[in-house]
Structures are given as structure tokens and as C-alpha cells.
Short mmCIF file of C-alpha atoms in Angstrom, two decimals:
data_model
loop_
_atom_site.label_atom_id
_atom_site.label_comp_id
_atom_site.label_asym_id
_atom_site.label_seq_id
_atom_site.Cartn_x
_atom_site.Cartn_y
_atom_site.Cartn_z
CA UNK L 1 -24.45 5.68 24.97
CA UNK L 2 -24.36 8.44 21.75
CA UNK L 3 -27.64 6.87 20.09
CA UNK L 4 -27.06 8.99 16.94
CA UNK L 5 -25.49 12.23 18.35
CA UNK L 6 -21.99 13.00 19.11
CA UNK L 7 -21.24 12.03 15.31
CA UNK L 8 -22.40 8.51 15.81
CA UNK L 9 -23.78 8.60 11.96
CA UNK L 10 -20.99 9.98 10.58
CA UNK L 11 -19.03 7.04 11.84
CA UNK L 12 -21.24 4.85 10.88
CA UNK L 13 -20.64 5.93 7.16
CA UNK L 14 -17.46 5.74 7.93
CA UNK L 15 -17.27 2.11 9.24
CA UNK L 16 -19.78 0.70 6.40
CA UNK L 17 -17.52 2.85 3.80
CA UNK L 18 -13.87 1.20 5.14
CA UNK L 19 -16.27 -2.69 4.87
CA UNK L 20 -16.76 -1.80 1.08
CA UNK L 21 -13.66 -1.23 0.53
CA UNK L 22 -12.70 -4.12 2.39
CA UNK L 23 -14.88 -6.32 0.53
CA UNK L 24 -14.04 -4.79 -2.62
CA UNK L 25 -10.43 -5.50 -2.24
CA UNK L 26 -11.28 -9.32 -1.66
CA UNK L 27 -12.78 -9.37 -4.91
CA UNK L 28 -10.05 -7.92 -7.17
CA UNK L 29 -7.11 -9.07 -5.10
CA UNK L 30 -7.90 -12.40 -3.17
CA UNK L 31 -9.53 -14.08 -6.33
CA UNK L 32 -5.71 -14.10 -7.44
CA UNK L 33 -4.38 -16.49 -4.41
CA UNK L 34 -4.88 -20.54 -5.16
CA UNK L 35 -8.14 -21.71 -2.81
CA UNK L 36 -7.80 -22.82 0.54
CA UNK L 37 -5.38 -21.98 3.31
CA UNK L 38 -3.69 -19.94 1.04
CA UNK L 39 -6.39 -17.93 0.23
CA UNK L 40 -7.98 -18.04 3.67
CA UNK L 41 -4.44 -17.12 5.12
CA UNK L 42 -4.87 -13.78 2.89
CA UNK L 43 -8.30 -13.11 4.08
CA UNK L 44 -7.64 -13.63 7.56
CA UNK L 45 -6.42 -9.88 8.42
CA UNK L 46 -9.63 -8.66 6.77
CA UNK L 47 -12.08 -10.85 9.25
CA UNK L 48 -9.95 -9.44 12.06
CA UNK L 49 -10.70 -6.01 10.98
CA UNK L 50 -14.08 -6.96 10.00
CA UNK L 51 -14.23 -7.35 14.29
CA UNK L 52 -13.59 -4.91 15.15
CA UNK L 53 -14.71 -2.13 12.86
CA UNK L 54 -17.92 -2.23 14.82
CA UNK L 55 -16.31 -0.94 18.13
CA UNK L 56 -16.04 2.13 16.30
CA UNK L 57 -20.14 2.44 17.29
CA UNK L 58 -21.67 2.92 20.93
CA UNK L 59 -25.40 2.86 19.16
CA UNK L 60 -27.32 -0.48 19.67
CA UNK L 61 -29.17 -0.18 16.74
CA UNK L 62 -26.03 0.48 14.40
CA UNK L 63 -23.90 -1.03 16.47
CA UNK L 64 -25.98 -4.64 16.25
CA UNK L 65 -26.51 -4.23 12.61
CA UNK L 66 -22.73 -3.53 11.81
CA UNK L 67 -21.93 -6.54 13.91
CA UNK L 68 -24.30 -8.94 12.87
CA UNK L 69 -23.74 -7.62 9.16
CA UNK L 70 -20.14 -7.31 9.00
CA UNK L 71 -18.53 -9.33 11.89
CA UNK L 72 -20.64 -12.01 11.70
CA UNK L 73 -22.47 -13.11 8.38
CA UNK L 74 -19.48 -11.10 6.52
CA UNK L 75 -16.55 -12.95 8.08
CA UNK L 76 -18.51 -16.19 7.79
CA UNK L 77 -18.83 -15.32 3.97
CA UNK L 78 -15.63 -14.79 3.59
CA UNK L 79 -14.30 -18.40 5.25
CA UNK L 80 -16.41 -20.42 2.52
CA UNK L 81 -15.21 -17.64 -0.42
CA UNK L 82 -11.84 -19.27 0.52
CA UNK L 83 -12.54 -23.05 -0.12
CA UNK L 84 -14.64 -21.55 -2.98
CA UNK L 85 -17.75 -22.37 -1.43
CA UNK L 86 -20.92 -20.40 0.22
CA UNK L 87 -23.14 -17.19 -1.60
CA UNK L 88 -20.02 -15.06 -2.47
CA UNK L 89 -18.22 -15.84 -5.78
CA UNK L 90 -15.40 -14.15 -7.78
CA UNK L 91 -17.47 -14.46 -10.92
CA UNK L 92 -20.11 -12.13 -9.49
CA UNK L 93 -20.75 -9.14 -10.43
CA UNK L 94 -19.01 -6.61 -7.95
CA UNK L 95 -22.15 -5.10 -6.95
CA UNK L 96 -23.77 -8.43 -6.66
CA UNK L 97 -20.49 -9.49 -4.90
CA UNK L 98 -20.98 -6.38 -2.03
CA UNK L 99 -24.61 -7.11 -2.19
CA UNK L 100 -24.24 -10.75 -0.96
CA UNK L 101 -21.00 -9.98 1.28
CA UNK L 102 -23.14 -7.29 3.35
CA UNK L 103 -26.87 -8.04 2.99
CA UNK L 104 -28.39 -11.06 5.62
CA UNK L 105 -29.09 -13.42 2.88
CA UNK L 106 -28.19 -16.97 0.97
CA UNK L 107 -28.67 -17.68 -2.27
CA UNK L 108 -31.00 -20.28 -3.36
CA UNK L 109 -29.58 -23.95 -3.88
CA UNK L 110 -32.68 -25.37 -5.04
CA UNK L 111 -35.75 -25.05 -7.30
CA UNK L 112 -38.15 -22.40 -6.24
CA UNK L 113 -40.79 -23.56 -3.81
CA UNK L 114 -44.70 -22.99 -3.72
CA UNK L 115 -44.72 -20.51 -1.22
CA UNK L 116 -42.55 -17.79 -4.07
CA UNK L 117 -46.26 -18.18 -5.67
CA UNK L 118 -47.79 -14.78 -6.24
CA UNK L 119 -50.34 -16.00 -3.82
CA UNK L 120 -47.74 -17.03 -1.31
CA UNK L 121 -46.18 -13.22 -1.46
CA UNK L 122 -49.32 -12.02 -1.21
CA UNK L 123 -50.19 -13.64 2.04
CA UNK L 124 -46.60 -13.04 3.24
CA UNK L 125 -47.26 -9.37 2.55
CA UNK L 126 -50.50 -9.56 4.97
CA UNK L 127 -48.27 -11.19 7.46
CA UNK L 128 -45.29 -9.57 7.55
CA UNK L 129 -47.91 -6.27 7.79
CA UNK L 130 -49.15 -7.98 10.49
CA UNK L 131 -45.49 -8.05 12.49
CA UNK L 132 -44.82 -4.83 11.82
CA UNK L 133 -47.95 -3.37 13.33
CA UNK L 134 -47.12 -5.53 16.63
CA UNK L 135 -43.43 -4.16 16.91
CA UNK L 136 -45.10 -0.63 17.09
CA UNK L 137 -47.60 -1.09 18.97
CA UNK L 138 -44.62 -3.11 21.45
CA UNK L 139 -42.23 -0.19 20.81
CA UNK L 140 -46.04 2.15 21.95
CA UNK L 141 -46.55 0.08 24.98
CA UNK L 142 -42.35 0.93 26.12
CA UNK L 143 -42.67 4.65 25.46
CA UNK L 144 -46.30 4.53 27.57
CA UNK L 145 -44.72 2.70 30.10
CA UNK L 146 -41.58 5.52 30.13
CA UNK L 147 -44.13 8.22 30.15
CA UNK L 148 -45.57 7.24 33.26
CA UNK L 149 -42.85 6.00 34.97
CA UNK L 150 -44.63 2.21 34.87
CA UNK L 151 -42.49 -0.71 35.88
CA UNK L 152 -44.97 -3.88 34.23
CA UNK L 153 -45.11 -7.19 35.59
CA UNK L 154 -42.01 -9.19 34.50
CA UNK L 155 -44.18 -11.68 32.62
CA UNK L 156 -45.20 -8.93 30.63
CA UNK L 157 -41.76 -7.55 30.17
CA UNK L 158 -40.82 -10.84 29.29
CA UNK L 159 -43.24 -11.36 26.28
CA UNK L 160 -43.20 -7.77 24.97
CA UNK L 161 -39.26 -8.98 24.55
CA UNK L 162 -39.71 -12.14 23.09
CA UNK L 163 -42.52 -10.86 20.22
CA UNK L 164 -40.07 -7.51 19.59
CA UNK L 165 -37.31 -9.75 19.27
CA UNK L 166 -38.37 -12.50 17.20
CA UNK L 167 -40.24 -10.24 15.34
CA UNK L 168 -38.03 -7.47 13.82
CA UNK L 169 -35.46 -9.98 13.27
CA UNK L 170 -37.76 -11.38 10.97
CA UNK L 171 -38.72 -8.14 9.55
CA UNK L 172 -35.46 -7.00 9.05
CA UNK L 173 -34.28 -10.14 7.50
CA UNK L 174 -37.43 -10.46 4.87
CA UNK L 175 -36.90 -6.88 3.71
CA UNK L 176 -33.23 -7.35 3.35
CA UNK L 177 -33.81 -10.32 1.37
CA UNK L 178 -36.87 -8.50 -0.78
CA UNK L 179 -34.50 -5.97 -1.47
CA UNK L 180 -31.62 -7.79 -2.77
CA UNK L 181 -34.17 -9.58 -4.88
CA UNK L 182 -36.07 -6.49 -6.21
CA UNK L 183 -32.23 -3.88 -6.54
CA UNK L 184 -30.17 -6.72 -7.90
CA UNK L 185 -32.19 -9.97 -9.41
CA UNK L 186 -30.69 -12.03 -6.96
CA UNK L 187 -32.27 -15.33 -6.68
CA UNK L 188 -32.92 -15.43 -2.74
CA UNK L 189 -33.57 -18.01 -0.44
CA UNK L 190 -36.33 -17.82 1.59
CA UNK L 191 -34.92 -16.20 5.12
CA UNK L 192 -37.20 -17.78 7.27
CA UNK L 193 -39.81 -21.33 7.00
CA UNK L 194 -43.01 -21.34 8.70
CA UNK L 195 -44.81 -19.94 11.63
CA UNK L 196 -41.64 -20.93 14.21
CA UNK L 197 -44.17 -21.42 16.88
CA UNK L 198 -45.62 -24.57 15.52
CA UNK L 199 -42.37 -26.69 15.46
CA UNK L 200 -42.97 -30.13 16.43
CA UNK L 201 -39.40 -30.83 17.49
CA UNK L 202 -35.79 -28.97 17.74
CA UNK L 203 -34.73 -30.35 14.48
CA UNK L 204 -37.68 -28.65 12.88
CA UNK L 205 -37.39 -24.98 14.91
CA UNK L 206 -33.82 -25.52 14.19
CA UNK L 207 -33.34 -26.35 10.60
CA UNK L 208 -36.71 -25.93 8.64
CA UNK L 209 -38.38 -22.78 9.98
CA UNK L 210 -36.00 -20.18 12.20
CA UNK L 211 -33.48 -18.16 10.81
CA UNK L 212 -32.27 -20.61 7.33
CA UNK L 213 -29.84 -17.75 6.30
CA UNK L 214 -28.01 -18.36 9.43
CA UNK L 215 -29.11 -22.12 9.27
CA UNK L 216 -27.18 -22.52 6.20
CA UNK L 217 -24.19 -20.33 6.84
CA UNK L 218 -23.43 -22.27 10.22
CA UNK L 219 -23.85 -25.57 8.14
CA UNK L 220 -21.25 -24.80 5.74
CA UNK L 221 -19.15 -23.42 7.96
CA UNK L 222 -18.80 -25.59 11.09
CA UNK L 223 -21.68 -28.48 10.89
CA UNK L 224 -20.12 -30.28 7.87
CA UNK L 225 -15.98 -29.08 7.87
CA UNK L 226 -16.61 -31.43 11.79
CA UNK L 227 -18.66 -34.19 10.23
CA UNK L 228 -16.37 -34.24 7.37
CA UNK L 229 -13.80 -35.03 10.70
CA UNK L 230 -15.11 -37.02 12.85
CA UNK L 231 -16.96 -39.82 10.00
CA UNK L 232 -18.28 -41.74 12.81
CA UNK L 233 -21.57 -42.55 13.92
CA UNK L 234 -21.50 -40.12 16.76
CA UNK L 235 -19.82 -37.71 14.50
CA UNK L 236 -23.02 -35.78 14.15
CA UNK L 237 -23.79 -34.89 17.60
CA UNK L 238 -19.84 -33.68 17.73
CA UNK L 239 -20.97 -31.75 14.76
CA UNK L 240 -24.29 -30.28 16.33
CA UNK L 241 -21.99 -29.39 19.54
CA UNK L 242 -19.98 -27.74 17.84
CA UNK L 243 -22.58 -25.74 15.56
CA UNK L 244 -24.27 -24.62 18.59
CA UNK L 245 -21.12 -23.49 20.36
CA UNK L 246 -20.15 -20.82 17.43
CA UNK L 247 -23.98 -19.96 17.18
CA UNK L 248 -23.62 -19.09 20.72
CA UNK L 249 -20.17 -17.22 20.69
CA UNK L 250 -21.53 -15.28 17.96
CA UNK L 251 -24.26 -14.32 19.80
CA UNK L 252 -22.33 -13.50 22.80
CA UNK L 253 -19.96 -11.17 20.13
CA UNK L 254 -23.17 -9.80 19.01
CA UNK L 255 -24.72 -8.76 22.50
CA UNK L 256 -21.50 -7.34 23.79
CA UNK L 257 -21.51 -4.77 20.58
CA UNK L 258 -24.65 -3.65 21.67
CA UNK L 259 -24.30 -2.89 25.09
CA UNK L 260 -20.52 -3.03 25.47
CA UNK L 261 -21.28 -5.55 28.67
CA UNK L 262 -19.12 -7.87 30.26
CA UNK L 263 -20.14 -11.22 28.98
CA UNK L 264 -21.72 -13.35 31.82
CA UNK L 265 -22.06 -16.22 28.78
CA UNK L 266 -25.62 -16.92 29.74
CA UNK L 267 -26.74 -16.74 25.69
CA UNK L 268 -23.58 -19.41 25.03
CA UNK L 269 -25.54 -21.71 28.21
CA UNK L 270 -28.61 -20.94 25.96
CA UNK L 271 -27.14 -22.19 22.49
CA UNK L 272 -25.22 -25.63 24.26
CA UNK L 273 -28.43 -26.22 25.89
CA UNK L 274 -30.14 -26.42 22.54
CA UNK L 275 -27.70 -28.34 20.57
CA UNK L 276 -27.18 -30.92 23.57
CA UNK L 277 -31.04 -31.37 23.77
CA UNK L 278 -31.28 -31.53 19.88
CA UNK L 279 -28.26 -34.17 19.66
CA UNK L 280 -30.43 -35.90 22.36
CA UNK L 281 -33.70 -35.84 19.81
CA UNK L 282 -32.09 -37.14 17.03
CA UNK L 283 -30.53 -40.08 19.08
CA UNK L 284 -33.70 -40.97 20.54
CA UNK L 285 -35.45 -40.98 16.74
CA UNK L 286 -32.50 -43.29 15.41
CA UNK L 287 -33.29 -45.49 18.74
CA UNK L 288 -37.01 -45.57 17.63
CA UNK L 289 -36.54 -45.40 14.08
CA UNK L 290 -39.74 -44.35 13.31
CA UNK L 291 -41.70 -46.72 15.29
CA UNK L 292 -43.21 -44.09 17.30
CA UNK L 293 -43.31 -40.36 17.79
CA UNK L 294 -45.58 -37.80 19.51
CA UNK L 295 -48.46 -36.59 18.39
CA UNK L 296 -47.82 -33.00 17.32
CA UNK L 297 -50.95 -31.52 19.94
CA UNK L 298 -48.22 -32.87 22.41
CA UNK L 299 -44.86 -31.82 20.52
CA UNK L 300 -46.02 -28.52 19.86
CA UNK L 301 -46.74 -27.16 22.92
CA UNK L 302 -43.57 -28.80 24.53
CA UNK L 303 -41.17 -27.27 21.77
CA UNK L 304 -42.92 -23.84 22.69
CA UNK L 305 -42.87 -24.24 26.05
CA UNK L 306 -38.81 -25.78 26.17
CA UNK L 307 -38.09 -22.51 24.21
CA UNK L 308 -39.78 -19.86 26.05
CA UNK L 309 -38.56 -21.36 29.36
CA UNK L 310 -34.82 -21.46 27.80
CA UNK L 311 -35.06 -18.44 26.38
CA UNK L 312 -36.84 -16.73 29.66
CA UNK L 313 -34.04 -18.36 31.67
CA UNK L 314 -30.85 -17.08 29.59
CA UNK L 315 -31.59 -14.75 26.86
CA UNK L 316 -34.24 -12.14 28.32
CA UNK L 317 -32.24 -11.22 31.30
CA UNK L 318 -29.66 -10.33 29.02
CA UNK L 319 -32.31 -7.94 27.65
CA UNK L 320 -32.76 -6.49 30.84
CA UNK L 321 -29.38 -5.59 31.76
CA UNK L 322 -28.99 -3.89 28.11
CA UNK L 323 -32.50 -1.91 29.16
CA UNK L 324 -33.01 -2.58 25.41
CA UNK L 325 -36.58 -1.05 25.21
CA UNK L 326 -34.81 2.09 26.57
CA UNK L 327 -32.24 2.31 24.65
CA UNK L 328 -34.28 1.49 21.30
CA UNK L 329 -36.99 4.09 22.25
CA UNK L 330 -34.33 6.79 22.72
CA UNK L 331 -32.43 6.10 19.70
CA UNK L 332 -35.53 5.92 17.46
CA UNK L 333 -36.16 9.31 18.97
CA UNK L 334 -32.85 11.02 18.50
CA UNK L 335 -33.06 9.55 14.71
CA UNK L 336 -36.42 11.26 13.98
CA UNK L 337 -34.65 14.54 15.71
CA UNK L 338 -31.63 14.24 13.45
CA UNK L 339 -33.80 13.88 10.06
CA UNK L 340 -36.10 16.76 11.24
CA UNK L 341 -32.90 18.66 11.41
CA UNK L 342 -31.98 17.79 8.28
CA UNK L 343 -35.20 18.68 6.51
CA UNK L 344 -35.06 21.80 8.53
CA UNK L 345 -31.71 23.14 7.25
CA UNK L 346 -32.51 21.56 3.89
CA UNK L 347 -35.56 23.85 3.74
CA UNK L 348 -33.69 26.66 4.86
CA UNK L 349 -31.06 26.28 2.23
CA UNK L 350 -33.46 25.95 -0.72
CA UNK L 351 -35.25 29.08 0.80
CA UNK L 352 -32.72 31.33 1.35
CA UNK L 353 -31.60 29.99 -2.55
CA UNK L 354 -34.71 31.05 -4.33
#
């Protein structure tokens, strides 16, 4: 794998700079072509290339951010701009137009909450602190455990995995979203509800605390165009199927940019698992209808314990066979190498000038 060298930035410029374009073409040409199929018809190429562009990278770092960024949220964008729906508009500003079509965030549908309180930032500043102490002292552990040649205990593999994961997604996600608010006034929807680990039930992991950026993108894009289909009563587990399929080819797209593995489909088992079980939840609650429900000292720890045994089972050895602590640790270490380099000659330069 390059990991930064071999040019593997300058392509990167190169692929983000060709998505720009891209994007910028959509908004001064496609705005022109009547809504719909029509429209979607003309934007359809673009998604293709938006696909493929991050091929073009062999880094898992860039190569997972160009994917997620541009094949996935992008594309998705794109599908609702057609039918005139989702976060991207053509009477946006262009650069609030690019900001939305590349940044991992939604726009806010709904009054602020309590938690954009100053007090509510405040504490989220402490918190989010808080994660990104733990992903270095996880990313510490790895290099420690390179430097002495110290194969852990799986278990221990498994949960340095699950709290890097879970946590620089979030990370990533919240400063994305801080930044589009802060650079461009955008009125931002909070990325992610609360602490994920005290769910009480699918539904609740699913639709009120992980991930709503991606919550909300999947809703408009497959949940409600296959409830709008099947109008039935079982239309909605159809529609939670099918939500949870995508979510998992996605994925699947995702993984395969990073490591350029053949898909053995485990994180697609991972995604149908969930939606079956959560189509199963909210059948048993319409059966009940509120008559009775578990306390949430028992729901709790079974939602935690049906996703770290799901995600043990079919997402971590995924992990594994990318050797994504590895990889990480040796790209983060190239990087540094490249920008000392830079400062380096950049030094030089302004030496040898004066």
C-alpha cells in the first residue's frame, strides 16, 4: 500500500480537485434539466464517476475518506438534488453548495434543540476532548505493541477496535460538522444523539443516537421512496430491509476502498442482521402496544451486548484482515515524514532567500 508516498497526495488533490469540478458542474448545468428522472438521468454519469474516482487511492486513510465523502454521502446527495429534495439545493450559494455536497453533514429540519446551549457545547467540548485523548492513547497502545513485536489477547484487540472505531468516526464527523458551521454559517444538524451505549432498543441506537447524518440520508433515500411503495401494513419492515441492505452495501463499497479486499460480505450479514432484528422490535411493540416493555437496567445491557457480539462476529474480523492498526500507524507516520519534509525544504528556501 503507498500510505502517502509514491505521489499518493498528489493524487489525492487530484481526485478531490476533478469532485469539485464535478459538483460544480451539477450546480450550473443540472439545475437547468426539469426534476426527476430527467434530471437524475443527467446526474447519473457523475455518481458513476463519483465511484470510482476513489480507486485512484491505495491509502486507507484517504482512500476511506474519499469514499465515504464522495462515493457515498456525495452520490446519495446527489439522488435527492434530483427529486429536489435532501441538504443540496440549486439556490445555495456555490460554496455552500460544495460545502454540503462534500462535507459529512445534514442540514437542520427542525428548531434548534437544548443541547446547541452554550452549556451543551461546552460539555460536548469536554467530551469530545475526552475521545480524542482515547484514540491516541489506542493509536499509543498499537505502536507499543509494534515496537515489541506483542501480539495482545484478541479480546483486547477486539475492544481497542471497537473504541478507535466508534470513536474517530465520531470525531471526524463532529469536527466536520463544527466546521461547516463555524467557515460557512450553515445551520447543522447535530451528527450524532447521545452516549450510543445507553440505547434501550435498536430503534433508539438506530435512529435517535448513532450516526443521524447517515440516519437521515438513508431515510430519504431508500426508507421512504419503499414505504411510499409498498403502503401496506408490513410495508415498513420491507422498508427497514431494504434500508439496511444499502447501509450494508455501502459499507461493503467502503471497506473494499480501504483495503482493496475481496468482499467476503460479512459487514452486509452484519447490516441484514440488524434491520431483520429491528423489523422484529417494532412488530413485537405494535403486538404489545405499549402494555409492557423492559425495564431499561435490562434493555441496556442487552442492546450493548447484541451489538458488541454482532459487531465482534462480522465487522472486527474484517478489521483484522485489513491489519487496520498497521496500516493507520504507518500512514500517520509517513504523513508526519512528508510535512517534516516540507518544513525542511520550506526552511531551506526562505534561507537560502534571505
Amino acid at each position: 500500500m503507498a500510505a502517502f508516498g509514491d505521489g499518493e497526495v498528489a493524487r489525492s488533490v487530484k481526485v478531490w480537485f476533478t469532485f469539485y469540478s464535478s459538483l460544480t458542474f451539477c450546480y450550473f448545468i443540472c439545475g437547468n434539466i426539469p426534476k426527476g428522472f430527467p434530471r437524475l438521468l443527467s446526474i447519473l454519469p457523475i455518481i458513476y464517476f463519483f465511484i470510482i474516482l476513489p480507486l485512484n487511492l491505495s491509502s486507507l486513510l484517504l482512500g476511506g475518506a474519499a469514499g465515504c465523502s464522495i462515493s457515498w454521502l456525495a452520490s446519495f446527495k446527489l439522488v435527492l438534488l434530483s427529486f429536489d429534495k435532501g441538504p443540496l439545493s440549486f439556490d445555495l450559494p456555490l460554496h455552500h453548495f460544495l460545502a454540503i455536497g462534500s462535507l459529512p453533514i445534514y442540514i437542520k429540519e427542525s428548531k434548534p434543540s437544548s443541547s446547541s446551549s452554550p452549556s451543551g457545547r461546552v460539555q460536548g467540548l469536554y467530551y469530545y476532548a475526552f475521545e480524542v485523548s482515547v484514540i491516541g492513547l489506542i493509536l499509543y497502545t498499537y505502536w507499543y505493541f509494534q515496537q515489541y513485536d506483542y501480539k495482545p489477547n484478541f479480546i483486547v484487540m477486539y475492544f481497542l477496535y471497537m473504541f478507535l472505531m466508534s470513536f474517530s468516526l465520531e470525531v471526524i464527523i463532529v469536527f466536520c460538522s463544527s466546521l461547516a458551521r463555524l467557515l460557512f454559517d450553515l445551520d447543522v444538524a447535530p451528527p450524532f444523539g447521545n452516549n450510543y451505549l445507553v440505547s434501550t432498543s435498536l430503534h433508539d441506537l438506530w435512529g435517535r443516537r448513532w450516526n443521524l447524518m447517515s440516519s437521515s440520508i438513508f431515510r430519504s433515500v431508500v426508507y421512504e421512496p419503499v414505504r411510499r411503495i409498498f403502503k401496506k401494513s408490513w410495508g415498513i419492515y420491507v422498508a427497514i430491509l431494504a434500508t439496511f441492505f444499502v447501509s450494508g452495501l455501502m459499507h461493503e463499497l467502503l471497506f473494499f476502498y480501504m483495503g482493496r479486499k475481496q468482499p467476503c460480505w460479512d459487514v452486509l450479514c452484519f447490516f441484514i442482521l440488524h434491520g431483520i432484528c429491528l423489523a422484529m422490535e417494532i412488530k413485537v411493540k405494535k403486538l404489545l402496544n405499549g402494555k409492557w416493555q423492559l425495564n431499561r437496567l435490562v434493555s441496556t445491557p442487552l442492546v450493548t451486548g447484541f451489538l458488541t457480539g454482532s459487531y465482534f462476529w462480522l465487522i472486527f474480523p474484517m478489521f483484522e484482515r485489513l491489519r487496520v492498526e498497521i496500516v493507520v500507524i504507518e500512514e500517520i507516520e509517513k504523513f508526519i515524514m512528508l510535512v517534516k519534509d516540507v518544513l525542511v525544504n520550506t526552511a531551506a528556501l526562505h534561507t537560502l532567500g534571505s
